[in-house]
Amino acid sequence: ITLFVNGNDLFSINEKILPSIKSSFDIYLKENVDKYVEILNQVALLLNDIEKQSIEVADSFTKDFKNNCFAIITFFTTTILFNTLSTGKIENIFSKDLTTITLGFLFISGIYWIISLFELSFKTKRLKNSYERNKNYYRPILDPEDLERIFNDGNYYDEDEKSIHRIRNLINFLWLSIIMILLAVVVYLGESIVFDSIKNFLNLILYLVSIFS
């Protein structure tokens, strides 16, 4: 304002002050709009990063399942080949000792399943906490309604979480099915199987799975 004062009289202002005020206001608005757009870009990057992390979490569980399948295939292939080379024919594949080893192997597979589920649950909760923490960071900056609109009322994260749960349920079904099928094969082909032990083994695995599901 002092730039447009005529002389030393503060009440005598040059008429050119109005365009100057308008220009200053436009600059002020532009700066705030730029900051708002910058915040929107930051949120978009954040949500994109959350989505990538959710994919990595699901992929990690899927990778554990694939590793388990590879180990099972390797074990049973080696067992059949060893039996064939030793006896010259495929029969009595599962002796008493080999049956016990196979049950132990399946038990380890079940434990690996539980550990993978625990890790999946831990990573999912950590991802949720990271999302909420970053969202809370913008609460003092943005209007509450605008904040929810930008974050789509949490729907973006909910979709990522649902994807993780769908993959978890599918892998759980496949993992359990494989263990059940192989146990049935061992029971059918094996010798001196203690059925109560197998039943207790399955009950233990299902109980542990229910804890982390």
PDB file of C-alpha atoms in Angstrom:
ATOM      1  CA  ILE A   1       0.000   0.000   0.000  1.00  0.00           C
ATOM      2  CA  THR A   2       2.799   2.414   0.858  1.00  0.00           C
ATOM      3  CA  LEU A   3       3.997   2.123  -2.726  1.00  0.00           C
ATOM      4  CA  PHE A   4       0.827   3.833  -3.875  1.00  0.00           C
ATOM      5  CA  VAL A   5       0.566   6.575  -1.235  1.00  0.00           C
ATOM      6  CA  ASN A   6       0.640  10.097  -2.643  1.00  0.00           C
ATOM      7  CA  GLY A   7       3.268  11.929  -0.683  1.00  0.00           C
ATOM      8  CA  ASN A   8       3.064  11.437   3.086  1.00  0.00           C
ATOM      9  CA  ASP A   9      -0.730  11.334   3.230  1.00  0.00           C
ATOM     10  CA  LEU A  10      -1.802   7.758   4.033  1.00  0.00           C
ATOM     11  CA  PHE A  11      -5.358   8.609   3.088  1.00  0.00           C
ATOM     12  CA  SER A  12      -4.350   9.695  -0.380  1.00  0.00           C
ATOM     13  CA  ILE A  13      -3.856   6.510  -2.376  1.00  0.00           C
ATOM     14  CA  ASN A  14      -3.101   6.177  -6.051  1.00  0.00           C
ATOM     15  CA  GLU A  15      -5.938   4.637  -8.074  1.00  0.00           C
ATOM     16  CA  LYS A  16      -3.508   2.072  -9.499  1.00  0.00           C
ATOM     17  CA  ILE A  17      -3.566   0.194  -6.175  1.00  0.00           C
ATOM     18  CA  LEU A  18      -6.669  -1.836  -7.145  1.00  0.00           C
ATOM     19  CA  PRO A  19      -5.004  -3.700 -10.037  1.00  0.00           C
ATOM     20  CA  SER A  20      -2.021  -4.306  -7.761  1.00  0.00           C
ATOM     21  CA  ILE A  21      -4.225  -5.754  -5.024  1.00  0.00           C
ATOM     22  CA  LYS A  22      -5.980  -7.955  -7.579  1.00  0.00           C
ATOM     23  CA  SER A  23      -2.652  -9.207  -8.918  1.00  0.00           C
ATOM     24  CA  SER A  24      -1.390  -9.922  -5.389  1.00  0.00           C
ATOM     25  CA  PHE A  25      -4.577 -11.834  -4.582  1.00  0.00           C
ATOM     26  CA  ASP A  26      -4.278 -13.847  -7.797  1.00  0.00           C
ATOM     27  CA  ILE A  27      -0.703 -14.741  -6.887  1.00  0.00           C
ATOM     28  CA  TYR A  28      -1.841 -15.767  -3.404  1.00  0.00           C
ATOM     29  CA  LEU A  29      -4.542 -18.007  -4.851  1.00  0.00           C
ATOM     30  CA  LYS A  30      -2.142 -19.530  -7.365  1.00  0.00           C
ATOM     31  CA  GLU A  31       0.372 -20.358  -4.640  1.00  0.00           C
ATOM     32  CA  ASN A  32      -2.335 -22.041  -2.547  1.00  0.00           C
ATOM     33  CA  VAL A  33      -3.699 -23.927  -5.523  1.00  0.00           C
ATOM     34  CA  ASP A  34      -0.186 -25.120  -6.344  1.00  0.00           C
ATOM     35  CA  LYS A  35       0.243 -26.324  -2.759  1.00  0.00           C
ATOM     36  CA  TYR A  36      -3.130 -28.092  -2.887  1.00  0.00           C
ATOM     37  CA  VAL A  37      -2.224 -29.803  -6.160  1.00  0.00           C
ATOM     38  CA  GLU A  38       1.107 -30.802  -4.624  1.00  0.00           C
ATOM     39  CA  ILE A  39      -0.710 -32.406  -1.692  1.00  0.00           C
ATOM     40  CA  LEU A  40      -3.010 -34.284  -4.088  1.00  0.00           C
ATOM     41  CA  ASN A  41       0.035 -35.588  -5.948  1.00  0.00           C
ATOM     42  CA  GLN A  42       1.614 -36.700  -2.662  1.00  0.00           C
ATOM     43  CA  VAL A  43      -1.566 -38.561  -1.684  1.00  0.00           C
ATOM     44  CA  ALA A  44      -1.738 -40.203  -5.119  1.00  0.00           C
ATOM     45  CA  LEU A  45       1.850 -41.397  -4.729  1.00  0.00           C
ATOM     46  CA  LEU A  46       1.071 -42.634  -1.223  1.00  0.00           C
ATOM     47  CA  LEU A  47      -1.961 -44.644  -2.362  1.00  0.00           C
ATOM     48  CA  ASN A  48       0.017 -46.051  -5.286  1.00  0.00           C
ATOM     49  CA  ASP A  49       2.792 -47.103  -2.910  1.00  0.00           C
ATOM     50  CA  ILE A  50       0.254 -48.750  -0.572  1.00  0.00           C
ATOM     51  CA  GLU A  51      -1.155 -50.692  -3.531  1.00  0.00           C
ATOM     52  CA  LYS A  52       2.325 -51.864  -4.542  1.00  0.00           C
ATOM     53  CA  GLN A  53       3.058 -52.977  -0.978  1.00  0.00           C
ATOM     54  CA  SER A  54      -0.227 -54.899  -0.794  1.00  0.00           C
ATOM     55  CA  ILE A  55       0.694 -56.712  -4.016  1.00  0.00           C
ATOM     56  CA  GLU A  56       4.115 -57.549  -2.559  1.00  0.00           C
ATOM     57  CA  VAL A  57       2.478 -58.881   0.624  1.00  0.00           C
ATOM     58  CA  ALA A  58       0.163 -61.163  -1.378  1.00  0.00           C
ATOM     59  CA  ASP A  59       2.995 -62.237  -3.684  1.00  0.00           C
ATOM     60  CA  SER A  60       5.134 -63.164  -0.686  1.00  0.00           C
ATOM     61  CA  PHE A  61       2.460 -65.576   0.585  1.00  0.00           C
ATOM     62  CA  THR A  62       1.997 -66.992  -2.904  1.00  0.00           C
ATOM     63  CA  LYS A  63       5.759 -67.485  -3.202  1.00  0.00           C
ATOM     64  CA  ASP A  64       5.800 -69.424   0.083  1.00  0.00           C
ATOM     65  CA  PHE A  65       3.088 -71.711  -1.282  1.00  0.00           C
ATOM     66  CA  LYS A  66       5.025 -72.286  -4.505  1.00  0.00           C
ATOM     67  CA  ASN A  67       8.185 -73.095  -2.545  1.00  0.00           C
ATOM     68  CA  ASN A  68       6.224 -75.566  -0.455  1.00  0.00           C
ATOM     69  CA  CYS A  69       4.798 -77.240  -3.569  1.00  0.00           C
ATOM     70  CA  PHE A  70       8.278 -77.489  -5.083  1.00  0.00           C
ATOM     71  CA  ALA A  71       9.613 -79.094  -1.890  1.00  0.00           C
ATOM     72  CA  ILE A  72       6.732 -81.606  -1.821  1.00  0.00           C
ATOM     73  CA  ILE A  73       7.175 -82.532  -5.475  1.00  0.00           C
ATOM     74  CA  THR A  74      10.927 -82.933  -4.958  1.00  0.00           C
ATOM     75  CA  PHE A  75      10.427 -85.099  -1.869  1.00  0.00           C
ATOM     76  CA  PHE A  76       7.896 -87.468  -3.383  1.00  0.00           C
ATOM     77  CA  THR A  77       9.712 -87.674  -6.720  1.00  0.00           C
ATOM     78  CA  THR A  78      12.928 -88.547  -4.921  1.00  0.00           C
ATOM     79  CA  THR A  79      11.086 -91.102  -2.789  1.00  0.00           C
ATOM     80  CA  ILE A  80       9.577 -92.872  -5.794  1.00  0.00           C
ATOM     81  CA  LEU A  81      12.848 -92.831  -7.735  1.00  0.00           C
ATOM     82  CA  PHE A  82      14.789 -94.146  -4.750  1.00  0.00           C
ATOM     83  CA  ASN A  83      12.273 -96.943  -4.233  1.00  0.00           C
ATOM     84  CA  THR A  84      12.299 -97.848  -7.910  1.00  0.00           C
ATOM     85  CA  LEU A  85      16.091 -97.918  -8.104  1.00  0.00           C
ATOM     86  CA  SER A  86      16.350 -99.946  -4.891  1.00  0.00           C
ATOM     87  CA  THR A  87      13.722-102.588  -5.654  1.00  0.00           C
ATOM     88  CA  GLY A  88      13.559-102.422  -9.419  1.00  0.00           C
ATOM     89  CA  LYS A  89       9.789-101.962  -9.269  1.00  0.00           C
ATOM     90  CA  ILE A  90       7.246 -99.548  -7.846  1.00  0.00           C
ATOM     91  CA  GLU A  91       5.667-101.219  -4.848  1.00  0.00           C
ATOM     92  CA  ASN A  92       5.675-100.805  -1.085  1.00  0.00           C
ATOM     93  CA  ILE A  93       6.830 -97.242  -1.586  1.00  0.00           C
ATOM     94  CA  PHE A  94       6.037 -96.183   1.967  1.00  0.00           C
ATOM     95  CA  SER A  95       7.681 -98.488   4.466  1.00  0.00           C
ATOM     96  CA  LYS A  96       7.132 -97.918   8.169  1.00  0.00           C
ATOM     97  CA  ASP A  97      10.177 -95.674   8.493  1.00  0.00           C
ATOM     98  CA  LEU A  98       9.483 -93.804   5.292  1.00  0.00           C
ATOM     99  CA  THR A  99       5.873 -93.301   6.336  1.00  0.00           C
ATOM    100  CA  THR A 100       7.040 -91.731   9.579  1.00  0.00           C
ATOM    101  CA  ILE A 101       9.455 -89.474   7.683  1.00  0.00           C
ATOM    102  CA  THR A 102       6.685 -88.482   5.252  1.00  0.00           C
ATOM    103  CA  LEU A 103       4.330 -87.588   8.078  1.00  0.00           C
ATOM    104  CA  GLY A 104       7.109 -85.533   9.623  1.00  0.00           C
ATOM    105  CA  PHE A 105       7.656 -83.806   6.286  1.00  0.00           C
ATOM    106  CA  LEU A 106       3.956 -82.980   5.999  1.00  0.00           C
ATOM    107  CA  PHE A 107       3.991 -81.700   9.562  1.00  0.00           C
ATOM    108  CA  ILE A 108       6.855 -79.366   8.654  1.00  0.00           C
ATOM    109  CA  SER A 109       4.841 -78.242   5.625  1.00  0.00           C
ATOM    110  CA  GLY A 110       1.965 -77.437   7.964  1.00  0.00           C
ATOM    111  CA  ILE A 111       4.239 -75.475  10.288  1.00  0.00           C
ATOM    112  CA  TYR A 112       5.622 -73.583   7.298  1.00  0.00           C
ATOM    113  CA  TRP A 113       2.032 -72.792   6.343  1.00  0.00           C
ATOM    114  CA  ILE A 114       1.344 -71.414   9.832  1.00  0.00           C
ATOM    115  CA  ILE A 115       4.500 -69.288   9.764  1.00  0.00           C
ATOM    116  CA  SER A 116       3.587 -67.913   6.334  1.00  0.00           C
ATOM    117  CA  LEU A 117       0.092 -67.071   7.570  1.00  0.00           C
ATOM    118  CA  PHE A 118       1.518 -65.322  10.621  1.00  0.00           C
ATOM    119  CA  GLU A 119       3.870 -63.328   8.418  1.00  0.00           C
ATOM    120  CA  LEU A 120       0.998 -62.416   6.073  1.00  0.00           C
ATOM    121  CA  SER A 121      -1.142 -61.269   8.995  1.00  0.00           C
ATOM    122  CA  PHE A 122       1.722 -59.217  10.439  1.00  0.00           C
ATOM    123  CA  LYS A 123       2.501 -57.526   7.111  1.00  0.00           C
ATOM    124  CA  THR A 124      -1.185 -56.757   6.494  1.00  0.00           C
ATOM    125  CA  LYS A 125      -1.547 -55.096   9.906  1.00  0.00           C
ATOM    126  CA  ARG A 126       1.655 -53.134   9.381  1.00  0.00           C
ATOM    127  CA  LEU A 127       0.371 -51.976   5.988  1.00  0.00           C
ATOM    128  CA  LYS A 128      -2.894 -50.860   7.616  1.00  0.00           C
ATOM    129  CA  ASN A 129      -1.008 -48.922  10.301  1.00  0.00           C
ATOM    130  CA  SER A 130       1.151 -47.260   7.662  1.00  0.00           C
ATOM    131  CA  TYR A 131      -1.950 -46.207   5.736  1.00  0.00           C
ATOM    132  CA  GLU A 132      -3.640 -44.735   8.820  1.00  0.00           C
ATOM    133  CA  ARG A 133      -0.458 -42.997   9.947  1.00  0.00           C
ATOM    134  CA  ASN A 134      -0.003 -41.294   6.584  1.00  0.00           C
ATOM    135  CA  LYS A 135      -3.675 -40.359   6.443  1.00  0.00           C
ATOM    136  CA  ASN A 136      -3.490 -38.784   9.892  1.00  0.00           C
ATOM    137  CA  TYR A 137      -0.524 -36.736   8.714  1.00  0.00           C
ATOM    138  CA  TYR A 138      -2.838 -34.766   6.406  1.00  0.00           C
ATOM    139  CA  ARG A 139      -5.641 -34.230   8.952  1.00  0.00           C
ATOM    140  CA  PRO A 140      -4.262 -30.904  10.263  1.00  0.00           C
ATOM    141  CA  ILE A 141      -3.740 -29.716   6.688  1.00  0.00           C
ATOM    142  CA  LEU A 142      -6.952 -30.679   4.892  1.00  0.00           C
ATOM    143  CA  ASP A 143     -10.610 -30.262   5.684  1.00  0.00           C
ATOM    144  CA  PRO A 144     -12.022 -33.532   7.147  1.00  0.00           C
ATOM    145  CA  GLU A 145     -14.584 -33.956   4.357  1.00  0.00           C
ATOM    146  CA  ASP A 146     -12.012 -33.176   1.695  1.00  0.00           C
ATOM    147  CA  LEU A 147      -9.599 -35.608   3.325  1.00  0.00           C
ATOM    148  CA  GLU A 148     -12.138 -38.429   3.195  1.00  0.00           C
ATOM    149  CA  ARG A 149     -12.987 -37.549  -0.402  1.00  0.00           C
ATOM    150  CA  ILE A 150      -9.333 -37.649  -1.456  1.00  0.00           C
ATOM    151  CA  PHE A 151      -8.816 -40.996   0.306  1.00  0.00           C
ATOM    152  CA  ASN A 152     -12.182 -42.179  -1.072  1.00  0.00           C
ATOM    153  CA  ASP A 153     -13.448 -42.918   2.460  1.00  0.00           C
ATOM    154  CA  GLY A 154     -10.809 -45.626   2.825  1.00  0.00           C
ATOM    155  CA  ASN A 155     -12.171 -47.605  -0.135  1.00  0.00           C
ATOM    156  CA  TYR A 156      -8.798 -47.627  -1.874  1.00  0.00           C
ATOM    157  CA  TYR A 157      -7.150 -49.457   1.013  1.00  0.00           C
ATOM    158  CA  ASP A 158     -10.193 -51.686   1.582  1.00  0.00           C
ATOM    159  CA  GLU A 159      -9.906 -52.932  -2.002  1.00  0.00           C
ATOM    160  CA  ASP A 160      -6.219 -53.739  -1.495  1.00  0.00           C
ATOM    161  CA  GLU A 161      -6.989 -55.553   1.757  1.00  0.00           C
ATOM    162  CA  LYS A 162      -9.786 -57.566   0.144  1.00  0.00           C
ATOM    163  CA  SER A 163      -7.378 -58.655  -2.592  1.00  0.00           C
ATOM    164  CA  ILE A 164      -4.936 -59.892   0.054  1.00  0.00           C
ATOM    165  CA  HIS A 165      -7.723 -61.800   1.831  1.00  0.00           C
ATOM    166  CA  ARG A 166      -8.923 -63.418  -1.420  1.00  0.00           C
ATOM    167  CA  ILE A 167      -5.432 -64.663  -2.191  1.00  0.00           C
ATOM    168  CA  ARG A 168      -4.988 -65.808   1.419  1.00  0.00           C
ATOM    169  CA  ASN A 169      -8.233 -67.819   1.330  1.00  0.00           C
ATOM    170  CA  LEU A 170      -7.335 -69.402  -2.020  1.00  0.00           C
ATOM    171  CA  ILE A 171      -3.834 -70.381  -0.883  1.00  0.00           C
ATOM    172  CA  ASN A 172      -5.204 -71.707   2.415  1.00  0.00           C
ATOM    173  CA  PHE A 173      -7.648 -73.925   0.530  1.00  0.00           C
ATOM    174  CA  LEU A 174      -4.975 -75.219  -1.851  1.00  0.00           C
ATOM    175  CA  TRP A 175      -2.397 -75.750   0.909  1.00  0.00           C
ATOM    176  CA  LEU A 176      -4.836 -77.667   3.098  1.00  0.00           C
ATOM    177  CA  SER A 177      -6.068 -79.704   0.134  1.00  0.00           C
ATOM    178  CA  ILE A 178      -2.530 -80.767  -0.751  1.00  0.00           C
ATOM    179  CA  ILE A 179      -1.785 -81.853   2.818  1.00  0.00           C
ATOM    180  CA  MET A 180      -5.089 -83.772   3.037  1.00  0.00           C
ATOM    181  CA  ILE A 181      -4.542 -85.512  -0.306  1.00  0.00           C
ATOM    182  CA  LEU A 182      -0.981 -86.508   0.533  1.00  0.00           C
ATOM    183  CA  LEU A 183      -2.047 -87.766   3.939  1.00  0.00           C
ATOM    184  CA  ALA A 184      -4.711 -89.891   2.257  1.00  0.00           C
ATOM    185  CA  VAL A 185      -2.057 -91.286  -0.104  1.00  0.00           C
ATOM    186  CA  VAL A 186       0.272 -92.065   2.790  1.00  0.00           C
ATOM    187  CA  VAL A 187      -2.532 -93.743   4.747  1.00  0.00           C
ATOM    188  CA  TYR A 188      -3.469 -95.841   1.722  1.00  0.00           C
ATOM    189  CA  LEU A 189       0.056 -96.871   0.767  1.00  0.00           C
ATOM    190  CA  GLY A 190       1.809 -96.769   4.108  1.00  0.00           C
ATOM    191  CA  GLU A 191       2.368 -99.399   6.740  1.00  0.00           C
ATOM    192  CA  SER A 192       1.502 -99.321  10.446  1.00  0.00           C
ATOM    193  CA  ILE A 193      -0.194 -95.927  10.274  1.00  0.00           C
ATOM    194  CA  VAL A 194      -1.543 -94.645  13.533  1.00  0.00           C
ATOM    195  CA  PHE A 195      -4.804 -93.012  12.469  1.00  0.00           C
ATOM    196  CA  ASP A 196      -5.277 -91.172  15.755  1.00  0.00           C
ATOM    197  CA  SER A 197      -1.910 -89.484  15.280  1.00  0.00           C
ATOM    198  CA  ILE A 198      -2.938 -88.318  11.811  1.00  0.00           C
ATOM    199  CA  LYS A 199      -6.241 -87.038  13.168  1.00  0.00           C
ATOM    200  CA  ASN A 200      -4.452 -85.142  15.933  1.00  0.00           C
ATOM    201  CA  PHE A 201      -2.011 -83.758  13.379  1.00  0.00           C
ATOM    202  CA  LEU A 202      -4.839 -82.403  11.206  1.00  0.00           C
ATOM    203  CA  ASN A 203      -6.672 -80.953  14.196  1.00  0.00           C
ATOM    204  CA  LEU A 204      -3.496 -79.175  15.309  1.00  0.00           C
ATOM    205  CA  ILE A 205      -2.872 -77.718  11.855  1.00  0.00           C
ATOM    206  CA  LEU A 206      -6.490 -76.538  11.487  1.00  0.00           C
ATOM    207  CA  TYR A 207      -6.432 -74.986  14.953  1.00  0.00           C
ATOM    208  CA  LEU A 208      -3.226 -73.069  14.259  1.00  0.00           C
ATOM    209  CA  VAL A 209      -4.528 -71.916  10.873  1.00  0.00           C
ATOM    210  CA  SER A 210      -7.741 -70.595  12.467  1.00  0.00           C
ATOM    211  CA  ILE A 211      -5.687 -68.447  14.851  1.00  0.00           C
ATOM    212  CA  PHE A 212      -3.893 -66.545  12.083  1.00  0.00           C
ATOM    213  CA  SER A 213      -6.724 -66.468   9.513  1.00  0.00           C
TER     214      SER A 213
END
